[in-house]
Amino acid sequence: MATQSRPASAPLTARQEARRRRILHAGARLAGRGGFDAVQMREVAETSQVALGTLYRYFPSKIHLLVATMQDQLQQLHETLRKRPPSAPEPSARVAETLMRAFRAMRREPNLADAMVRAVIFADRSVSPEVDVVSRLTTAIILDAMRLPGPPTAEQLAAVRVVEHTWHSALVTWLAGRASITQVRGDIETACRLIDLTAPTADREREPQHVK
C-alpha cells in the first residue's frame, strides 16, 4: 500500500471534488459503523463507486483518509461556530464552551471519533501536512472563540497550544474509557483559564470582579 502523500497539484475540478466528497463520506460511514478497523480501502472504493487505484491517488492510505475526515469535521464545526458563536463573556469560557460543543459532536459518533483520533496518533511523517492542517483548524477555532482585538501574542499562542494538547489528551482518555465527561469538562476548563492569564494587564483590570 502506498505510504507517500499525493504531490501538490492543481485545484480539483468540480467533478474531482465531488468524487473526493463521496470518498470522505464513505470512509466516515464505515468508521461510524465499526471504528478504525472497519475502514478498509477496498470497501471504501466500492462504497464510493471509484476504482481502488483512483482512491489511492486521492488518499494514499486509510490514515490519510481518516485524518482528512477529521479536517472535514473540524471545518464543518468551524462554520457552525461562526453562525452560532459561543456567548460567554470571558475568552476562557468561550473557548471551553466551543471545545465542549466539539466534544458533544464526537460523543454522537464515538466510533468515528475513535477512528479519527487513532489516525492522528498513528500518522507518520508522510501524513504531516494533513495533521498540520488539523492543528491549524483547531487553533483557528480556538482563536475565533477568544475574539482577540488584534493578532495573538506569543504568550497567547502558547496558551492555545496547551489548550489543544489538553483537548486532545482528554479526548483520547475519554475514548479509552479512562475519563468521565465530568473529568473532560474539568480538564478543558482548567486549561482554558490560561487564556485569561495571557490577556493584557489593562484588560484583566477592566474585567468585572465577581462578588463572593
C-alpha atoms as an extended CHARMM CRD file, in Angstrom:
* protein
*
       212  EXT
         1         1  MET       CA              0.0000000000        0.0000000000        0.0000000000  PROA      1               0.0000000000
         2         2  ALA       CA              1.2560000000        3.4790000000       -0.8410000000  PROA      2               0.0000000000
         3         3  THR       CA              2.6260000000        5.4910000000        2.0570000000  PROA      3               0.0000000000
         4         4  GLN       CA              3.6530000000        8.7860000000        0.4950000000  PROA      4               0.0000000000
         5         5  SER       CA              1.4360000000       11.8320000000        0.2780000000  PROA      5               0.0000000000
         6         6  ARG       CA             -0.0980000000       12.8010000000       -3.0550000000  PROA      6               0.0000000000
         7         7  PRO       CA              2.1000000000       15.5160000000       -4.5610000000  PROA      7               0.0000000000
         8         8  ALA       CA              0.8040000000       19.0620000000       -4.7660000000  PROA      8               0.0000000000
         9         9  SER       CA             -1.3070000000       19.6010000000       -7.8620000000  PROA      9               0.0000000000
        10        10  ALA       CA             -3.7480000000       21.9900000000       -9.4510000000  PROA      10              0.0000000000
        11        11  PRO       CA             -7.0340000000       22.6560000000       -7.6250000000  PROA      11              0.0000000000
        12        12  LEU       CA             -9.6260000000       19.9080000000       -8.0370000000  PROA      12              0.0000000000
        13        13  THR       CA            -12.2750000000       20.2690000000      -10.6610000000  PROA      13              0.0000000000
        14        14  ALA       CA            -15.9370000000       20.1700000000       -9.6050000000  PROA      14              0.0000000000
        15        15  ARG       CA            -16.1290000000       16.5250000000      -10.6630000000  PROA      15              0.0000000000
        16        16  GLN       CA            -12.9630000000       15.6150000000       -8.7560000000  PROA      16              0.0000000000
        17        17  GLU       CA            -14.1760000000       17.4370000000       -5.6510000000  PROA      17              0.0000000000
        18        18  ALA       CA            -17.4920000000       15.5840000000       -5.8300000000  PROA      18              0.0000000000
        19        19  ARG       CA            -15.5600000000       12.2920000000       -6.0610000000  PROA      19              0.0000000000
        20        20  ARG       CA            -13.4170000000       13.2980000000       -3.0850000000  PROA      20              0.0000000000
        21        21  ARG       CA            -16.5520000000       14.1090000000       -1.0730000000  PROA      21              0.0000000000
        22        22  ARG       CA            -18.0090000000       10.6690000000       -1.8770000000  PROA      22              0.0000000000
        23        23  ILE       CA            -14.8210000000        9.0160000000       -0.6740000000  PROA      23              0.0000000000
        24        24  LEU       CA            -14.8200000000       11.0200000000        2.5680000000  PROA      24              0.0000000000
        25        25  HSD       CA            -18.4700000000       10.2140000000        3.2280000000  PROA      25              0.0000000000
        26        26  ALA       CA            -17.9050000000        6.5280000000        2.5390000000  PROA      26              0.0000000000
        27        27  GLY       CA            -14.9510000000        6.4070000000        4.9350000000  PROA      27              0.0000000000
        28        28  ALA       CA            -16.9010000000        8.2480000000        7.6150000000  PROA      28              0.0000000000
        29        29  ARG       CA            -19.8620000000        5.8640000000        7.2890000000  PROA      29              0.0000000000
        30        30  LEU       CA            -17.6440000000        2.8080000000        7.6130000000  PROA      30              0.0000000000
        31        31  ALA       CA            -15.7960000000        4.3080000000       10.5900000000  PROA      31              0.0000000000
        32        32  GLY       CA            -19.0990000000        5.2770000000       12.2090000000  PROA      32              0.0000000000
        33        33  ARG       CA            -20.3050000000        1.6820000000       11.9830000000  PROA      33              0.0000000000
        34        34  GLY       CA            -17.1900000000       -0.1210000000       13.1310000000  PROA      34              0.0000000000
        35        35  GLY       CA            -14.4020000000        2.2600000000       14.0540000000  PROA      35              0.0000000000
        36        36  PHE       CA            -10.8330000000        2.3250000000       12.7660000000  PROA      36              0.0000000000
        37        37  ASP       CA            -10.6020000000       -1.3660000000       11.8010000000  PROA      37              0.0000000000
        38        38  ALA       CA            -13.8180000000       -1.1790000000        9.7540000000  PROA      38              0.0000000000
        39        39  VAL       CA            -12.2560000000        1.2840000000        7.3070000000  PROA      39              0.0000000000
        40        40  GLN       CA            -10.8320000000       -0.9270000000        4.5680000000  PROA      40              0.0000000000
        41        41  MET       CA             -9.7060000000        0.8620000000        1.4300000000  PROA      41              0.0000000000
        42        42  ARG       CA            -11.2390000000       -1.6810000000       -0.9630000000  PROA      42              0.0000000000
        43        43  GLU       CA            -14.6270000000       -1.3000000000        0.7220000000  PROA      43              0.0000000000
        44        44  VAL       CA            -14.2610000000        2.4960000000        0.7090000000  PROA      44              0.0000000000
        45        45  ALA       CA            -13.6420000000        2.3350000000       -3.0380000000  PROA      45              0.0000000000
        46        46  GLU       CA            -16.6650000000        0.1050000000       -3.6120000000  PROA      46              0.0000000000
        47        47  THR       CA            -18.9440000000        2.2150000000       -1.4140000000  PROA      47              0.0000000000
        48        48  SER       CA            -17.8770000000        5.4900000000       -3.0350000000  PROA      48              0.0000000000
        49        49  GLN       CA            -18.0140000000        3.9130000000       -6.5350000000  PROA      49              0.0000000000
        50        50  VAL       CA            -14.4390000000        4.7160000000       -7.5130000000  PROA      50              0.0000000000
        51        51  ALA       CA            -11.6410000000        2.4480000000       -8.6790000000  PROA      51              0.0000000000
        52        52  LEU       CA             -9.1960000000        1.3690000000       -5.9970000000  PROA      52              0.0000000000
        53        53  GLY       CA             -6.3220000000        2.9870000000       -7.8830000000  PROA      53              0.0000000000
        54        54  THR       CA             -8.2770000000        6.2390000000       -8.0700000000  PROA      54              0.0000000000
        55        55  LEU       CA             -8.9130000000        6.1080000000       -4.3270000000  PROA      55              0.0000000000
        56        56  TYR       CA             -5.1830000000        5.8010000000       -3.6390000000  PROA      56              0.0000000000
        57        57  ARG       CA             -4.4900000000        8.8360000000       -5.8070000000  PROA      57              0.0000000000
        58        58  TYR       CA             -6.7130000000       10.8720000000       -3.5130000000  PROA      58              0.0000000000
        59        59  PHE       CA             -5.7080000000        9.1980000000       -0.2370000000  PROA      59              0.0000000000
        60        60  PRO       CA             -2.5250000000        7.0730000000       -0.1930000000  PROA      60              0.0000000000
        61        61  SER       CA             -3.6440000000        5.1980000000        2.9490000000  PROA      61              0.0000000000
        62        62  LYS       CA             -6.5500000000        4.9430000000        5.3350000000  PROA      62              0.0000000000
        63        63  ILE       CA             -4.5820000000        7.1090000000        7.7650000000  PROA      63              0.0000000000
        64        64  HSD       CA             -4.5920000000        9.8900000000        5.1640000000  PROA      64              0.0000000000
        65        65  LEU       CA             -8.3100000000        9.3090000000        4.5950000000  PROA      65              0.0000000000
        66        66  LEU       CA             -9.2460000000        9.4420000000        8.2700000000  PROA      66              0.0000000000
        67        67  VAL       CA             -7.0900000000       12.4830000000        9.0000000000  PROA      67              0.0000000000
        68        68  ALA       CA             -8.7840000000       14.1910000000        6.0400000000  PROA      68              0.0000000000
        69        69  THR       CA            -12.1140000000       13.1650000000        7.5630000000  PROA      69              0.0000000000
        70        70  MET       CA            -11.1270000000       14.9170000000       10.7820000000  PROA      70              0.0000000000
        71        71  GLN       CA            -10.2260000000       18.0180000000        8.7430000000  PROA      71              0.0000000000
        72        72  ASP       CA            -13.6820000000       17.8690000000        7.1850000000  PROA      72              0.0000000000
        73        73  GLN       CA            -15.3840000000       17.5100000000       10.5720000000  PROA      73              0.0000000000
        74        74  LEU       CA            -13.4340000000       20.4430000000       12.0100000000  PROA      74              0.0000000000
        75        75  GLN       CA            -14.2620000000       22.6350000000        9.0120000000  PROA      75              0.0000000000
        76        76  GLN       CA            -17.9580000000       21.8930000000        9.4770000000  PROA      76              0.0000000000
        77        77  LEU       CA            -17.6650000000       22.6930000000       13.1900000000  PROA      77              0.0000000000
        78        78  HSD       CA            -15.8690000000       25.9550000000       12.3950000000  PROA      78              0.0000000000
        79        79  GLU       CA            -18.6520000000       27.0000000000       10.0260000000  PROA      79              0.0000000000
        80        80  THR       CA            -21.3040000000       26.1470000000       12.6180000000  PROA      80              0.0000000000
        81        81  LEU       CA            -19.4890000000       28.1100000000       15.3190000000  PROA      81              0.0000000000
        82        82  ARG       CA            -19.2280000000       31.1560000000       13.0840000000  PROA      82              0.0000000000
        83        83  LYS       CA            -23.0040000000       31.0440000000       12.6280000000  PROA      83              0.0000000000
        84        84  ARG       CA            -23.6620000000       30.3850000000       16.3300000000  PROA      84              0.0000000000
        85        85  PRO       CA            -20.6200000000       31.6640000000       18.2560000000  PROA      85              0.0000000000
        86        86  PRO       CA            -20.2010000000       30.9900000000       21.9940000000  PROA      86              0.0000000000
        87        87  SER       CA            -21.8080000000       33.6580000000       24.1570000000  PROA      87              0.0000000000
        88        88  ALA       CA            -19.8520000000       33.5550000000       27.4460000000  PROA      88              0.0000000000
        89        89  PRO       CA            -18.2870000000       36.8950000000       28.4940000000  PROA      89              0.0000000000
        90        90  GLU       CA            -14.7480000000       35.6540000000       29.2240000000  PROA      90              0.0000000000
        91        91  PRO       CA            -12.4430000000       34.3040000000       26.4820000000  PROA      91              0.0000000000
        92        92  SER       CA            -11.6200000000       31.2050000000       28.5440000000  PROA      92              0.0000000000
        93        93  ALA       CA            -15.2990000000       30.3420000000       28.9920000000  PROA      93              0.0000000000
        94        94  ARG       CA            -15.9810000000       30.8520000000       25.2890000000  PROA      94              0.0000000000
        95        95  VAL       CA            -13.1370000000       28.5160000000       24.3400000000  PROA      95              0.0000000000
        96        96  ALA       CA            -14.2850000000       25.9030000000       26.8650000000  PROA      96              0.0000000000
        97        97  GLU       CA            -17.8400000000       26.1520000000       25.5150000000  PROA      97              0.0000000000
        98        98  THR       CA            -16.5360000000       25.7400000000       21.9690000000  PROA      98              0.0000000000
        99        99  LEU       CA            -14.4600000000       22.6610000000       22.7880000000  PROA      99              0.0000000000
       100       100  MET       CA            -17.3160000000       21.0760000000       24.7250000000  PROA      100             0.0000000000
       101       101  ARG       CA            -19.5420000000       21.5660000000       21.6850000000  PROA      101             0.0000000000
       102       102  ALA       CA            -16.9290000000       19.7160000000       19.6530000000  PROA      102             0.0000000000
       103       103  PHE       CA            -16.7950000000       17.0170000000       22.3170000000  PROA      103             0.0000000000
       104       104  ARG       CA            -20.5770000000       16.5790000000       22.2360000000  PROA      104             0.0000000000
       105       105  ALA       CA            -20.3790000000       16.1500000000       18.4580000000  PROA      105             0.0000000000
       106       106  MET       CA            -17.7300000000       13.4590000000       18.9550000000  PROA      106             0.0000000000
       107       107  ARG       CA            -19.9450000000       11.7100000000       21.5240000000  PROA      107             0.0000000000
       108       108  ARG       CA            -22.7310000000       11.3690000000       18.9750000000  PROA      108             0.0000000000
       109       109  GLU       CA            -20.4730000000        9.1770000000       16.8030000000  PROA      109             0.0000000000
       110       110  PRO       CA            -17.9040000000        7.6080000000       19.1330000000  PROA      110             0.0000000000
       111       111  ASN       CA            -16.7180000000        5.0140000000       16.5930000000  PROA      111             0.0000000000
       112       112  LEU       CA            -15.9550000000        7.7290000000       14.0520000000  PROA      112             0.0000000000
       113       113  ALA       CA            -14.2800000000        9.8510000000       16.7230000000  PROA      113             0.0000000000
       114       114  ASP       CA            -12.1200000000        6.9130000000       17.7950000000  PROA      114             0.0000000000
       115       115  ALA       CA            -11.1110000000        6.1840000000       14.1930000000  PROA      115             0.0000000000
       116       116  MET       CA            -10.1210000000        9.7960000000       13.5040000000  PROA      116             0.0000000000
       117       117  VAL       CA             -8.1590000000       10.1660000000       16.7260000000  PROA      117             0.0000000000
       118       118  ARG       CA             -6.3450000000        6.8820000000       16.1300000000  PROA      118             0.0000000000
       119       119  ALA       CA             -5.4170000000        8.0410000000       12.6510000000  PROA      119             0.0000000000
       120       120  VAL       CA             -3.8580000000       11.2240000000       14.0330000000  PROA      120             0.0000000000
       121       121  ILE       CA             -1.9640000000        9.2020000000       16.6510000000  PROA      121             0.0000000000
       122       122  PHE       CA             -0.7170000000        6.6330000000       14.1240000000  PROA      122             0.0000000000
       123       123  ALA       CA              0.1910000000        9.2120000000       11.4630000000  PROA      123             0.0000000000
       124       124  ASP       CA              3.8250000000        9.1520000000       10.3480000000  PROA      124             0.0000000000
       125       125  ARG       CA              5.8300000000       11.8170000000        8.5380000000  PROA      125             0.0000000000
       126       126  SER       CA              4.0520000000       11.1460000000        5.2590000000  PROA      126             0.0000000000
       127       127  VAL       CA              0.8420000000       12.4700000000        6.8330000000  PROA      127             0.0000000000
       128       128  SER       CA              2.4620000000       15.5010000000        8.4880000000  PROA      128             0.0000000000
       129       129  PRO       CA              0.9190000000       18.0710000000        6.0960000000  PROA      129             0.0000000000
       130       130  GLU       CA             -2.5750000000       16.7330000000        6.7650000000  PROA      130             0.0000000000
       131       131  VAL       CA             -2.0150000000       16.5810000000       10.5330000000  PROA      131             0.0000000000
       132       132  ASP       CA             -0.7230000000       20.1610000000       10.4110000000  PROA      132             0.0000000000
       133       133  VAL       CA             -3.9920000000       21.2300000000        8.7870000000  PROA      133             0.0000000000
       134       134  VAL       CA             -5.9310000000       19.5950000000       11.6370000000  PROA      134             0.0000000000
       135       135  SER       CA             -3.8040000000       21.5230000000       14.1410000000  PROA      135             0.0000000000
       136       136  ARG       CA             -4.2450000000       24.8120000000       12.2770000000  PROA      136             0.0000000000
       137       137  LEU       CA             -8.0030000000       24.3220000000       12.1240000000  PROA      137             0.0000000000
       138       138  THR       CA             -8.1360000000       23.6290000000       15.8600000000  PROA      138             0.0000000000
       139       139  THR       CA             -6.0500000000       26.7360000000       16.5190000000  PROA      139             0.0000000000
       140       140  ALA       CA             -8.3260000000       28.8360000000       14.2920000000  PROA      140             0.0000000000
       141       141  ILE       CA            -11.4180000000       27.5940000000       16.1180000000  PROA      141             0.0000000000
       142       142  ILE       CA             -9.9040000000       28.4900000000       19.4980000000  PROA      142             0.0000000000
       143       143  LEU       CA             -8.6950000000       31.9110000000       18.3330000000  PROA      143             0.0000000000
       144       144  ASP       CA            -12.1310000000       32.7050000000       16.9010000000  PROA      144             0.0000000000
       145       145  ALA       CA            -13.6850000000       31.8730000000       20.2680000000  PROA      145             0.0000000000
       146       146  MET       CA            -11.1690000000       34.1230000000       22.0490000000  PROA      146             0.0000000000
       147       147  ARG       CA            -12.1810000000       37.1130000000       19.8510000000  PROA      147             0.0000000000
       148       148  LEU       CA             -8.8730000000       38.9210000000       20.1900000000  PROA      148             0.0000000000
       149       149  PRO       CA             -8.7510000000       42.6250000000       19.2490000000  PROA      149             0.0000000000
       150       150  GLY       CA             -5.5660000000       42.0330000000       17.2500000000  PROA      150             0.0000000000
       151       151  PRO       CA             -3.0520000000       39.3320000000       16.3100000000  PROA      151             0.0000000000
       152       152  PRO       CA             -2.3300000000       36.8450000000       19.1240000000  PROA      152             0.0000000000
       153       153  THR       CA              0.8320000000       37.3310000000       21.1570000000  PROA      153             0.0000000000
       154       154  ALA       CA              3.4460000000       34.6120000000       21.5480000000  PROA      154             0.0000000000
       155       155  GLU       CA              2.1570000000       34.0250000000       25.0780000000  PROA      155             0.0000000000
       156       156  GLN       CA             -1.4160000000       33.6610000000       23.8470000000  PROA      156             0.0000000000
       157       157  LEU       CA             -0.3660000000       31.2070000000       21.1600000000  PROA      157             0.0000000000
       158       158  ALA       CA              1.4880000000       29.1940000000       23.8000000000  PROA      158             0.0000000000
       159       159  ALA       CA             -1.6880000000       29.0710000000       25.9010000000  PROA      159             0.0000000000
       160       160  VAL       CA             -3.6490000000       27.9370000000       22.8410000000  PROA      160             0.0000000000
       161       161  ARG       CA             -1.1730000000       25.0990000000       22.2840000000  PROA      161             0.0000000000
       162       162  VAL       CA             -1.5990000000       23.9570000000       25.9030000000  PROA      162             0.0000000000
       163       163  VAL       CA             -5.3760000000       24.0150000000       25.4350000000  PROA      163             0.0000000000
       164       164  GLU       CA             -5.0370000000       22.0000000000       22.2040000000  PROA      164             0.0000000000
       165       165  HSD       CA             -2.8400000000       19.4030000000       23.9290000000  PROA      165             0.0000000000
       166       166  THR       CA             -5.2880000000       19.1430000000       26.8280000000  PROA      166             0.0000000000
       167       167  TRP       CA             -8.2630000000       18.8090000000       24.4840000000  PROA      167             0.0000000000
       168       168  HSD       CA             -6.5520000000       16.0440000000       22.5150000000  PROA      168             0.0000000000
       169       169  SER       CA             -5.4370000000       14.1960000000       25.6560000000  PROA      169             0.0000000000
       170       170  ALA       CA             -8.8970000000       14.4780000000       27.2250000000  PROA      170             0.0000000000
       171       171  LEU       CA            -10.4900000000       13.0970000000       24.0790000000  PROA      171             0.0000000000
       172       172  VAL       CA             -8.0600000000       10.1580000000       23.9650000000  PROA      172             0.0000000000
       173       173  THR       CA             -8.6140000000        9.2450000000       27.6180000000  PROA      173             0.0000000000
       174       174  TRP       CA            -12.4110000000        9.5230000000       27.2330000000  PROA      174             0.0000000000
       175       175  LEU       CA            -12.4050000000        7.2890000000       24.1400000000  PROA      175             0.0000000000
       176       176  ALA       CA            -10.3080000000        4.7680000000       26.0690000000  PROA      176             0.0000000000
       177       177  GLY       CA            -12.8490000000        4.7910000000       28.9050000000  PROA      177             0.0000000000
       178       178  ARG       CA            -10.3750000000        6.2630000000       31.3770000000  PROA      178             0.0000000000
       179       179  ALA       CA            -12.0900000000        9.6330000000       31.8590000000  PROA      179             0.0000000000
       180       180  SER       CA            -15.6820000000       10.6680000000       32.5050000000  PROA      180             0.0000000000
       181       181  ILE       CA            -17.4480000000       13.5230000000       30.7790000000  PROA      181             0.0000000000
       182       182  THR       CA            -17.1600000000       15.4930000000       34.0190000000  PROA      182             0.0000000000
       183       183  GLN       CA            -13.3870000000       14.9580000000       34.0470000000  PROA      183             0.0000000000
       184       184  VAL       CA            -13.1010000000       16.0100000000       30.4060000000  PROA      184             0.0000000000
       185       185  ARG       CA            -15.0220000000       19.2130000000       31.0880000000  PROA      185             0.0000000000
       186       186  GLY       CA            -12.9590000000       19.9460000000       34.2040000000  PROA      186             0.0000000000
       187       187  ASP       CA             -9.6390000000       19.4350000000       32.4140000000  PROA      187             0.0000000000
       188       188  ILE       CA            -10.6850000000       21.6190000000       29.4760000000  PROA      188             0.0000000000
       189       189  GLU       CA            -11.9840000000       24.4190000000       31.7000000000  PROA      189             0.0000000000
       190       190  THR       CA             -8.8120000000       24.3300000000       33.8120000000  PROA      190             0.0000000000
       191       191  ALA       CA             -6.5550000000       24.5630000000       30.7520000000  PROA      191             0.0000000000
       192       192  CYS       CA             -8.6710000000       27.3330000000       29.2540000000  PROA      192             0.0000000000
       193       193  ARG       CA             -8.0790000000       29.5590000000       32.3000000000  PROA      193             0.0000000000
       194       194  LEU       CA             -4.5500000000       30.0520000000       30.9750000000  PROA      194             0.0000000000
       195       195  ILE       CA             -6.0950000000       32.1010000000       28.1840000000  PROA      195             0.0000000000
       196       196  ASP       CA             -7.4130000000       34.7470000000       30.5800000000  PROA      196             0.0000000000
       197       197  LEU       CA             -3.9740000000       34.9570000000       32.2100000000  PROA      197             0.0000000000
       198       198  THR       CA             -2.4190000000       35.9180000000       28.8710000000  PROA      198             0.0000000000
       199       199  ALA       CA             -4.7150000000       38.9300000000       28.3770000000  PROA      199             0.0000000000
       200       200  PRO       CA             -3.0180000000       42.3470000000       28.6660000000  PROA      200             0.0000000000
       201       201  THR       CA             -2.9380000000       43.6460000000       32.2530000000  PROA      201             0.0000000000
       202       202  ALA       CA             -5.2420000000       46.5480000000       31.4300000000  PROA      202             0.0000000000
       203       203  ASP       CA             -7.8450000000       44.1620000000       30.0450000000  PROA      203             0.0000000000
       204       204  ARG       CA             -7.7060000000       41.9850000000       33.1460000000  PROA      204             0.0000000000
       205       205  GLU       CA             -8.1410000000       45.0110000000       35.3630000000  PROA      205             0.0000000000
       206       206  ARG       CA            -11.2690000000       46.0010000000       33.4290000000  PROA      206             0.0000000000
       207       207  GLU       CA            -12.8940000000       42.5960000000       33.9050000000  PROA      207             0.0000000000
       208       208  PRO       CA            -15.7590000000       42.6500000000       36.4130000000  PROA      208             0.0000000000
       209       209  GLN       CA            -14.9170000000       41.2350000000       39.8040000000  PROA      209             0.0000000000
       210       210  HSD       CA            -17.2810000000       38.5120000000       40.9680000000  PROA      210             0.0000000000
       211       211  VAL       CA            -18.6300000000       39.0120000000       44.4800000000  PROA      211             0.0000000000
       212       212  LYS       CA            -18.0050000000       36.0290000000       46.6690000000  PROA      212             0.0000000000
